PDB file of C-alpha atoms and ligand atoms in Angstrom:
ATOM      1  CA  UNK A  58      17.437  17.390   5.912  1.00 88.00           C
ATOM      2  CA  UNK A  59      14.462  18.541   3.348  1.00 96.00           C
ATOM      3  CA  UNK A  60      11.586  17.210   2.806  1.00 97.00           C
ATOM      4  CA  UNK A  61      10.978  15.953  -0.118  1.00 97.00           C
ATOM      5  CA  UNK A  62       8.232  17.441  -0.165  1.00 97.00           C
ATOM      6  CA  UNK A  63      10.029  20.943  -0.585  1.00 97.00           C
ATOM      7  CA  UNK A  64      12.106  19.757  -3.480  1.00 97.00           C
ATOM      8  CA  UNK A  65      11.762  20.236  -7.343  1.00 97.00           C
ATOM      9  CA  UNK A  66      11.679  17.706  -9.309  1.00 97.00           C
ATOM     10  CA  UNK A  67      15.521  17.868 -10.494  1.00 97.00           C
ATOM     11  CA  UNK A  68      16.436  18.248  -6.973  1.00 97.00           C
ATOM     12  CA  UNK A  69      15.204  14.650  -6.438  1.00 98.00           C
ATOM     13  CA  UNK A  70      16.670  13.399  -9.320  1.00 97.00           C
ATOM     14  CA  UNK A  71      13.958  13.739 -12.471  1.00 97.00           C
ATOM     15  CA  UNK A  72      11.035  12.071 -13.614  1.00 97.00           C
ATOM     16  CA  UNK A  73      12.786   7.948 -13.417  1.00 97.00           C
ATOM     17  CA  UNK A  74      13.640   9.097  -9.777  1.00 98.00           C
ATOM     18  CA  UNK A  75      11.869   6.928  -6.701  1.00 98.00           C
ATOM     19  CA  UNK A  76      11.701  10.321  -4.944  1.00 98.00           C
ATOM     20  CA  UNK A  77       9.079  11.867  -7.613  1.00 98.00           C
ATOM     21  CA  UNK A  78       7.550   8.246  -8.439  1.00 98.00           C
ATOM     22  CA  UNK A  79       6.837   8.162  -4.758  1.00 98.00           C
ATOM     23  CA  UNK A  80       5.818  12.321  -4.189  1.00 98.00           C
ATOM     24  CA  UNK A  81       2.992  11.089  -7.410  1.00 98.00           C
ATOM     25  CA  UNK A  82       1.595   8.693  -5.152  1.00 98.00           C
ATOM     26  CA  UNK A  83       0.994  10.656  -2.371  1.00 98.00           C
ATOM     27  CA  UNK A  84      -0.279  13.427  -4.502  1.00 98.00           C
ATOM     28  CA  UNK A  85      -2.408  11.155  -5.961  1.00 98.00           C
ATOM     29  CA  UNK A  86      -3.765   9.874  -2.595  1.00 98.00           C
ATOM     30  CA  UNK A  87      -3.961  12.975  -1.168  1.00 98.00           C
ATOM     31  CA  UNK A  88      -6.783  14.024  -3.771  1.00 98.00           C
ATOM     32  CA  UNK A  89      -8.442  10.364  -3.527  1.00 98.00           C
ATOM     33  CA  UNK A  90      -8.488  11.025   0.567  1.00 98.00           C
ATOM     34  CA  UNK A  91     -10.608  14.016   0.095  1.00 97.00           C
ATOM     35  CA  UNK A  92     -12.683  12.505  -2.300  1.00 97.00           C
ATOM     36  CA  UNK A  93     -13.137   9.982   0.632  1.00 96.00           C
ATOM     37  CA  UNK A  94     -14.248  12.823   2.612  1.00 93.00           C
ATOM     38  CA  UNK A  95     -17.038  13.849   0.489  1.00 91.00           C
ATOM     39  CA  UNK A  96     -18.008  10.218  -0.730  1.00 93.00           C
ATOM     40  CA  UNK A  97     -21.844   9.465   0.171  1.00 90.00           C
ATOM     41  CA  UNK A  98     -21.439   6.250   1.787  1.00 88.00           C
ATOM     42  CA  UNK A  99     -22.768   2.930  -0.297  1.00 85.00           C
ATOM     43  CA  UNK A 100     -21.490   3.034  -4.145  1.00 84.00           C
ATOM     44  CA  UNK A 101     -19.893   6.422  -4.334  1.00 90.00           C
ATOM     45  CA  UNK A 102     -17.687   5.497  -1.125  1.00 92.00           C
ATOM     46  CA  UNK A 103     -16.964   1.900  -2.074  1.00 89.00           C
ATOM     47  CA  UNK A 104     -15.777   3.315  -5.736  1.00 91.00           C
ATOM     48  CA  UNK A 105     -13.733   5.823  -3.686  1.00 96.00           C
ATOM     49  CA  UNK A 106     -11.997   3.090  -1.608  1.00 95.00           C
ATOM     50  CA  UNK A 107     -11.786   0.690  -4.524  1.00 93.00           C
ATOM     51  CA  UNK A 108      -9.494   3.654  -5.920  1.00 95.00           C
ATOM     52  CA  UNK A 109      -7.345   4.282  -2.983  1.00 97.00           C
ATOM     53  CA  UNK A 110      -6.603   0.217  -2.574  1.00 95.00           C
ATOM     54  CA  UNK A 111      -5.919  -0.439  -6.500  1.00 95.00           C
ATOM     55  CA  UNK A 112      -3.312   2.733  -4.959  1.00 97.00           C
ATOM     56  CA  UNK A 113      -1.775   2.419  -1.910  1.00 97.00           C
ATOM     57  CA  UNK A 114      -1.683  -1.609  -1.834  1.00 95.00           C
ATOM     58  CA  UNK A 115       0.654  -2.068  -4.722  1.00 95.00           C
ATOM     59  CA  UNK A 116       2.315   0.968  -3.590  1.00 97.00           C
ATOM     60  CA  UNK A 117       3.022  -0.136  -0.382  1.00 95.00           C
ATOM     61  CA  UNK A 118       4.039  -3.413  -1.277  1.00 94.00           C
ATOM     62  CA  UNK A 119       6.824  -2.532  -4.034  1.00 95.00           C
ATOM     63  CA  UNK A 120       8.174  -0.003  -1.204  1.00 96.00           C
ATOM     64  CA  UNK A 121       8.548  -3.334   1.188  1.00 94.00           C
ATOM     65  CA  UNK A 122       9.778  -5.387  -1.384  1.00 92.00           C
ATOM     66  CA  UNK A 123      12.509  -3.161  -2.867  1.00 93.00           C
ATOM     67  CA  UNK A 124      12.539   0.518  -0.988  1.00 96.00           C
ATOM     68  CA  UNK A 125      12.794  -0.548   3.085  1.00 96.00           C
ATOM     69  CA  UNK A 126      15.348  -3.509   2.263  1.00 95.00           C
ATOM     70  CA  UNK A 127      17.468  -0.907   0.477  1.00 95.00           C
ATOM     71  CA  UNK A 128      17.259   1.452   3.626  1.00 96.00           C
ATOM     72  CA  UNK A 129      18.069  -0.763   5.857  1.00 96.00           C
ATOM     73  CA  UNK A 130      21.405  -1.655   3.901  1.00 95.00           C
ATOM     74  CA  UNK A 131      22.058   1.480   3.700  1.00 95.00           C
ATOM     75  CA  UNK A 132      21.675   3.162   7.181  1.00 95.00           C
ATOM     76  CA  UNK A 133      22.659   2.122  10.406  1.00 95.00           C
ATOM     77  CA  UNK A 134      19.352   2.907  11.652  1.00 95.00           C
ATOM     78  CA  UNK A 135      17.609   1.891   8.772  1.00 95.00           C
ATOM     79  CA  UNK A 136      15.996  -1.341  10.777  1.00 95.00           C
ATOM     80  CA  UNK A 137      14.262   0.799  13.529  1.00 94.00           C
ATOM     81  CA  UNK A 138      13.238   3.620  10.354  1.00 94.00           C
ATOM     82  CA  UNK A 139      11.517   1.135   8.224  1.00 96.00           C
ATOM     83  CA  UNK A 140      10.022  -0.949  11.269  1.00 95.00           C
ATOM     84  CA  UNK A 141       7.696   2.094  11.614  1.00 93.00           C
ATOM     85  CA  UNK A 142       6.420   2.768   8.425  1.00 94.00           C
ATOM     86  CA  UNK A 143       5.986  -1.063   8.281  1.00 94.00           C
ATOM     87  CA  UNK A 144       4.146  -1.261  11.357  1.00 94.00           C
ATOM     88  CA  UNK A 145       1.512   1.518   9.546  1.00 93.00           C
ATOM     89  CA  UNK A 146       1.595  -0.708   6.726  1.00 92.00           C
ATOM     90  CA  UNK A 147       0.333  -3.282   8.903  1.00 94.00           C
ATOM     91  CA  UNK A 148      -2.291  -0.981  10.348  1.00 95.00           C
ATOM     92  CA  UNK A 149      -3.549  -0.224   7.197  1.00 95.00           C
ATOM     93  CA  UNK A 150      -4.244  -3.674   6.263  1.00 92.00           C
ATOM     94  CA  UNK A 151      -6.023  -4.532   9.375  1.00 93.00           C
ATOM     95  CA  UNK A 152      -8.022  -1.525   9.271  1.00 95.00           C
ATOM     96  CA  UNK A 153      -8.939  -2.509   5.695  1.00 94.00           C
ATOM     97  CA  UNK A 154     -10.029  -5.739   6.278  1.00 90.00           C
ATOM     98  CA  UNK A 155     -11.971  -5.035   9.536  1.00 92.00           C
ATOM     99  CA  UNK A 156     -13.962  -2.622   7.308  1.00 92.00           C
ATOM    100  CA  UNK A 157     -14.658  -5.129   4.837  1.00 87.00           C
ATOM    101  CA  UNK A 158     -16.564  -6.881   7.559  1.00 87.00           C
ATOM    102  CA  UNK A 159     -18.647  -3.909   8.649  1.00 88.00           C
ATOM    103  CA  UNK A 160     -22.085  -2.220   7.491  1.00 83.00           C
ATOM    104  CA  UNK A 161     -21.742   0.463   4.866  1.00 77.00           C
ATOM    105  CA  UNK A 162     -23.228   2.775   7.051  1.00 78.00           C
ATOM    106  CA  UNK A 163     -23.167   3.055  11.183  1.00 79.00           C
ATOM    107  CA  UNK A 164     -20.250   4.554  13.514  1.00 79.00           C
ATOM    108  CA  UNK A 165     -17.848   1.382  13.734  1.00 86.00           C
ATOM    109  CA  UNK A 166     -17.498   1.900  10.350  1.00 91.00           C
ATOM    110  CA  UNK A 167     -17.200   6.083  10.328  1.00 88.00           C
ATOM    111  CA  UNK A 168     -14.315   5.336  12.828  1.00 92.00           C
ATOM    112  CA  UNK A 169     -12.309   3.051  10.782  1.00 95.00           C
ATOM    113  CA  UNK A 170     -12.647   4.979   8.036  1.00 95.00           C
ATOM    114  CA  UNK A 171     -10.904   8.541   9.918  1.00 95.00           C
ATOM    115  CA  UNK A 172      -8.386   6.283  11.528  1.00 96.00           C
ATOM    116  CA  UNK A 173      -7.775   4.496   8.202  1.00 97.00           C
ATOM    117  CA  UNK A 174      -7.038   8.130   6.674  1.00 97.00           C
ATOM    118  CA  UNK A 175      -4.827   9.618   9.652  1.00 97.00           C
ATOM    119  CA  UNK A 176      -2.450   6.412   9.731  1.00 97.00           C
ATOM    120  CA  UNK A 177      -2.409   6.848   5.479  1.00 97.00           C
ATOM    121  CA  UNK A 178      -1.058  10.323   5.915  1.00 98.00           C
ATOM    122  CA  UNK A 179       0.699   9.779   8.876  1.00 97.00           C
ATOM    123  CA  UNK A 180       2.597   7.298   6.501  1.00 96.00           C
ATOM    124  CA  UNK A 181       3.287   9.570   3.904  1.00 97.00           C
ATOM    125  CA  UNK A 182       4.631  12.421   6.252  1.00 97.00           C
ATOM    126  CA  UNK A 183       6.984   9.692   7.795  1.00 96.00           C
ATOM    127  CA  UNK A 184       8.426   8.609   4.426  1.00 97.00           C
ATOM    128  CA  UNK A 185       8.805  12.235   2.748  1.00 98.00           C
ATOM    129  CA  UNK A 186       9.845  14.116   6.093  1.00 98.00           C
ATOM    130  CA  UNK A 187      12.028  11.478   6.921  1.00 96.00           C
ATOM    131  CA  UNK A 188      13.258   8.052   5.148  1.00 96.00           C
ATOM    132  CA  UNK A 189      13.196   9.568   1.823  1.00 97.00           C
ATOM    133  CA  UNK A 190      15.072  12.362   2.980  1.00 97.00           C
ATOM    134  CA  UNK A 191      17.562   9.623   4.966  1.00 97.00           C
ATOM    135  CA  UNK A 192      17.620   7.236   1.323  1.00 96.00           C
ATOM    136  CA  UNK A 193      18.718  10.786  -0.828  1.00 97.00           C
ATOM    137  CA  UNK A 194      21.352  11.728   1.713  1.00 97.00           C
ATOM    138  CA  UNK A 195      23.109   8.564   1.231  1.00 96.00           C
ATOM    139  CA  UNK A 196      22.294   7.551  -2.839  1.00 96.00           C
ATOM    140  CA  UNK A 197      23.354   8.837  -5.911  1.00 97.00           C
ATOM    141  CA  UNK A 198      21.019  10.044  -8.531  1.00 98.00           C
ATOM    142  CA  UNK A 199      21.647   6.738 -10.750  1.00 98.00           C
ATOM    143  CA  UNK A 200      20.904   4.617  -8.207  1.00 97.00           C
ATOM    144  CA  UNK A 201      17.705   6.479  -7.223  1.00 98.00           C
ATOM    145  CA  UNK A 202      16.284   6.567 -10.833  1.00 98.00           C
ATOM    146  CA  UNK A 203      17.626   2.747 -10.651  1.00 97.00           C
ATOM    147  CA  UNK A 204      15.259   2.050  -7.517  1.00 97.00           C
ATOM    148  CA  UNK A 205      12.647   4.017  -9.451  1.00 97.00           C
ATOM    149  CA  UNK A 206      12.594   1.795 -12.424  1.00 97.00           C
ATOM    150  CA  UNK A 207      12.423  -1.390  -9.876  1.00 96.00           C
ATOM    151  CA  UNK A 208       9.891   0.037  -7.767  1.00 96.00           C
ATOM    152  CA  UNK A 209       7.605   1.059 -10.909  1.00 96.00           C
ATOM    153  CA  UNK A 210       7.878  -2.597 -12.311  1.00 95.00           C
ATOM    154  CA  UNK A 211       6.838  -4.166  -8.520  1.00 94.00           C
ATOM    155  CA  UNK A 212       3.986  -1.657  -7.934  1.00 94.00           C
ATOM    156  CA  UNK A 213       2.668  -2.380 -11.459  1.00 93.00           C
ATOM    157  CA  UNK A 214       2.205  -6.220 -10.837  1.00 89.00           C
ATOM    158  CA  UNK A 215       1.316  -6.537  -6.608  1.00 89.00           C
ATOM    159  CA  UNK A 216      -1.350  -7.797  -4.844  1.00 90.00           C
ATOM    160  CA  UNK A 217      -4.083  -4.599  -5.012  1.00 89.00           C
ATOM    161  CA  UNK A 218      -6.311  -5.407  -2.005  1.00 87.00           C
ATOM    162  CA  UNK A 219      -4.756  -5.927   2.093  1.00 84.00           C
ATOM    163  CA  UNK A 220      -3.299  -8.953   3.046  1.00 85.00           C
ATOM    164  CA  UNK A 221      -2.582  -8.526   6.789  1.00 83.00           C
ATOM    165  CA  UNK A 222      -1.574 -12.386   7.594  1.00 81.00           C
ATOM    166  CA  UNK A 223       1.666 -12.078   4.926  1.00 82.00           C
ATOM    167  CA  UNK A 224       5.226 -11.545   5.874  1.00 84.00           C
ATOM    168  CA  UNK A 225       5.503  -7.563   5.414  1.00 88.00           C
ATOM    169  CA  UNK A 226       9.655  -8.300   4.319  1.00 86.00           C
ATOM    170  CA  UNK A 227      11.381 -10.250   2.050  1.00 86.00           C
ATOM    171  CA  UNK A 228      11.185 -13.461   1.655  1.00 84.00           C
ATOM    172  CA  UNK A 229       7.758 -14.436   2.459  1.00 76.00           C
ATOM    173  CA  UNK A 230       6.214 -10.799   0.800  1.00 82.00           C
ATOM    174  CA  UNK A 231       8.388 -11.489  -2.450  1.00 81.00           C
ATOM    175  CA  UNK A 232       6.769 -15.518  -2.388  1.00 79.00           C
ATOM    176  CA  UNK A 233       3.405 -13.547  -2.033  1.00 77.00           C
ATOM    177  CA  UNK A 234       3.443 -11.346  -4.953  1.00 79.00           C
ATOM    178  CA  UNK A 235       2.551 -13.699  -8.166  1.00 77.00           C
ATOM    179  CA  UNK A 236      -0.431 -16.019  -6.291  1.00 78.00           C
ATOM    180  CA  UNK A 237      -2.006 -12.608  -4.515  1.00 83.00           C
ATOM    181  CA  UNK A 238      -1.379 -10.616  -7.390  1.00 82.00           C
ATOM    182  CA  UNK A 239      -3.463 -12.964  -9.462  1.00 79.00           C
ATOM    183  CA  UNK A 240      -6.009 -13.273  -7.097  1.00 84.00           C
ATOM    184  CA  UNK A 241      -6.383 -10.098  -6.381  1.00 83.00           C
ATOM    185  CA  UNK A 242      -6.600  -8.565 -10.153  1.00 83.00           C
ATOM    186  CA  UNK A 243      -9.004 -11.480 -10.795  1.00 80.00           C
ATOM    187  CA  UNK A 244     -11.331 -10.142  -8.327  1.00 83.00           C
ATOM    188  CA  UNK A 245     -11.105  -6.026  -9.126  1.00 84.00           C
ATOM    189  CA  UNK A 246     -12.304  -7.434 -12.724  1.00 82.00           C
ATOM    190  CA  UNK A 247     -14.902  -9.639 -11.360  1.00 84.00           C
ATOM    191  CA  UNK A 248     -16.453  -6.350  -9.116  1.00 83.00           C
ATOM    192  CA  UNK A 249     -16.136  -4.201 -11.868  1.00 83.00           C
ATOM    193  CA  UNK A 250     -18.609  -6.296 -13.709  1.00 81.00           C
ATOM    194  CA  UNK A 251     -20.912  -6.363 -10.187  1.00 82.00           C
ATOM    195  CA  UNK A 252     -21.060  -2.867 -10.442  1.00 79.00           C
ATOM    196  CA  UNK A 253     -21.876  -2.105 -14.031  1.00 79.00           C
ATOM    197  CA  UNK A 254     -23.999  -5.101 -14.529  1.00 78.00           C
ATOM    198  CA  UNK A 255     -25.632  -5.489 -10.437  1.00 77.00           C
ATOM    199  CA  UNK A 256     -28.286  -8.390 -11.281  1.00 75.00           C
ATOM    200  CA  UNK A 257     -24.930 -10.239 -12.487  1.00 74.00           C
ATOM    201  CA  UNK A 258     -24.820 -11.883  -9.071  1.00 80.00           C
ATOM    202  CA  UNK A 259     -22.197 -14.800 -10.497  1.00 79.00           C
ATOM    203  CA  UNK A 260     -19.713 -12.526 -10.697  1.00 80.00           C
ATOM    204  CA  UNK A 261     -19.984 -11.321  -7.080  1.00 82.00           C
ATOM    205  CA  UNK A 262     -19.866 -15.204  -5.442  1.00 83.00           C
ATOM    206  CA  UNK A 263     -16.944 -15.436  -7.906  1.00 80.00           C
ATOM    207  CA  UNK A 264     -15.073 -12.781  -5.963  1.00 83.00           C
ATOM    208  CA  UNK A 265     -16.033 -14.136  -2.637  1.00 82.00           C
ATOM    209  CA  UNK A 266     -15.021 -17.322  -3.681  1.00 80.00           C
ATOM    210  CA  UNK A 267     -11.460 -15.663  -4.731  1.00 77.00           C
ATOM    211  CA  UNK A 268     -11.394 -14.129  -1.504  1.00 83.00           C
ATOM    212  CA  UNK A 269     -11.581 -17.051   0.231  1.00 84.00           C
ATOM    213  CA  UNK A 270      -9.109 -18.554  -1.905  1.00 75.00           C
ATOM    214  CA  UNK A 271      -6.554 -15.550  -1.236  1.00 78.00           C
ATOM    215  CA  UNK A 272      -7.548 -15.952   2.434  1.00 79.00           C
ATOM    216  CA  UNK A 273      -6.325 -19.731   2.495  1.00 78.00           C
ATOM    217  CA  UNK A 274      -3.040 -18.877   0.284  1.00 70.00           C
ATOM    218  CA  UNK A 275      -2.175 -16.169   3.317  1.00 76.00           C
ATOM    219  CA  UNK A 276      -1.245 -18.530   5.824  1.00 74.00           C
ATOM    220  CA  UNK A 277       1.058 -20.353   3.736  1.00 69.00           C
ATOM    221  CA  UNK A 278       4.097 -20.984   5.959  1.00 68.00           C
ATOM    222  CA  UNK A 279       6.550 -19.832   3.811  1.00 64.00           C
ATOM    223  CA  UNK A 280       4.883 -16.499   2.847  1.00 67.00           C
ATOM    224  CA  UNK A 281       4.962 -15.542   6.203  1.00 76.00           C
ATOM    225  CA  UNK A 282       8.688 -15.608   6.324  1.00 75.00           C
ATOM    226  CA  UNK A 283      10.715 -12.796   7.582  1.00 81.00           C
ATOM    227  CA  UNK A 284       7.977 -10.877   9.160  1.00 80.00           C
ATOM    228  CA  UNK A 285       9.193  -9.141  12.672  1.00 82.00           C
ATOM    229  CA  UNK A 286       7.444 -10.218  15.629  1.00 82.00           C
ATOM    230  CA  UNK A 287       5.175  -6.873  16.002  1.00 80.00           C
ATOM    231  CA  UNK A 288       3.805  -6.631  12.489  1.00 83.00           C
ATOM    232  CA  UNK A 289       2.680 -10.644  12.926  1.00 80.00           C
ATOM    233  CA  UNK A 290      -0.999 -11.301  13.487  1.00 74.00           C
ATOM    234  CA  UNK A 291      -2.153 -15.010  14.186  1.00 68.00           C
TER     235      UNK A 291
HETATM  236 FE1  FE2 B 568       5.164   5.823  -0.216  1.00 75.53          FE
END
């Protein structure tokens, strides 16, 4: 089976395709890693990681919401495939929020940060090397340009920032999407006004105050339905 990562674009099905929607991403990530690499830490590596969640957080959660159910439909195996890639998921989430906790400088948070990057492309070699691969062996080109268009219209309106307490399957992610998503966007807009106007210190309680408003909505019951036992934290 190729990677998708070795295809042309026709080969995966053109531009509406969720093979090249998805190969994008990781492109895109790929670049916004390195970045990472080089970012001073303070501003320049906050704006950095402000880039990769507004990314890989929306992208993430349209490919649990729409992708993984699809897969596991679809292949006999599909359960045990997209258990993996959910589990990083998870990992991601609690490595993100663990570093919002930390210093912006000091080794704890050096640490998180390579780990955070080696599950993130760990992820994407799992996905192109292998369940993309597994979801174009067993899909017609419609129906891949048909997942595309679903997954594009997902990504575009999820929660942007890690939520590691919600359900990472359907129902509970799906009940998630429209309280977080708010939330979420509310407080990118609010921090983008922190940073270009710093003495503006309303806007920055506002966010916190968001945050602890997102934090609360987590642990709704219901949005924590349908989560398997090892990607639950208490
Ligand atoms: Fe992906």
């Amino acid at each position: 089976m190729t990677s998708i990562a070795d295809q042309d674009a026709s080969q995966l099905g053109g531009p509406l395709s969720i093979l090249v929607r998805q190969r994008r991403d990781h492109e895109r990530l790929d670049v916004l890693l390195h970045q990472l690499d080089g970012a001073r830490p303070g501003a320049d590596e906050d704006r950095v990681l402000g880039r990769i969640a507004r990314l890989v957080f929306p992208h993430a959660f349209a490919e649990e919401s729409v992708l993984w159910p699809e897969l596991r439909r679809r292949l006999p195996d599909g359960e045990a495939l997209t258990l993996q890639v959910e589990r990083e998921h998870q990992e991601v989430n609690e490595l993100w929020a663990a570093l919002e906790q930390l210093p912006p400088v000091g080794a704890g948070r050096s640490d998180v940060l390579k780990r955070l990057a080696d599950v993130l492309r760990e992820d994407v070699r799992d996905e192109e090397d292998v369940l993309l691969p597994r979801l174009q062996a067993t899909t017609s080109v419609p129906r891949l340009r048909a997942l595309g268009v679903a997954w594009e219209a997902v990504r575009r309106t999820a929660p942007t920032r890690p939520h590691p307490v919600v359900s990472r399957r359907p129902p509970g992610n799906a009940l998630a999407a429209a309280p977080l998503t708010v939330l979420d966007r509310s407080r990118d807009g609010l921090d983008a006004v922190a940073r270009r106007v710093p003495r503006l210190q309303a806007a920055t309680r506002a966010s916190g105050a968001l945050a602890r408003v997102a934090g609360r909505v987590e642990r709704a019951g219901v949005l924590r339905l349908g989560e398997d036992p090892s990607t639950r934290v208490e």
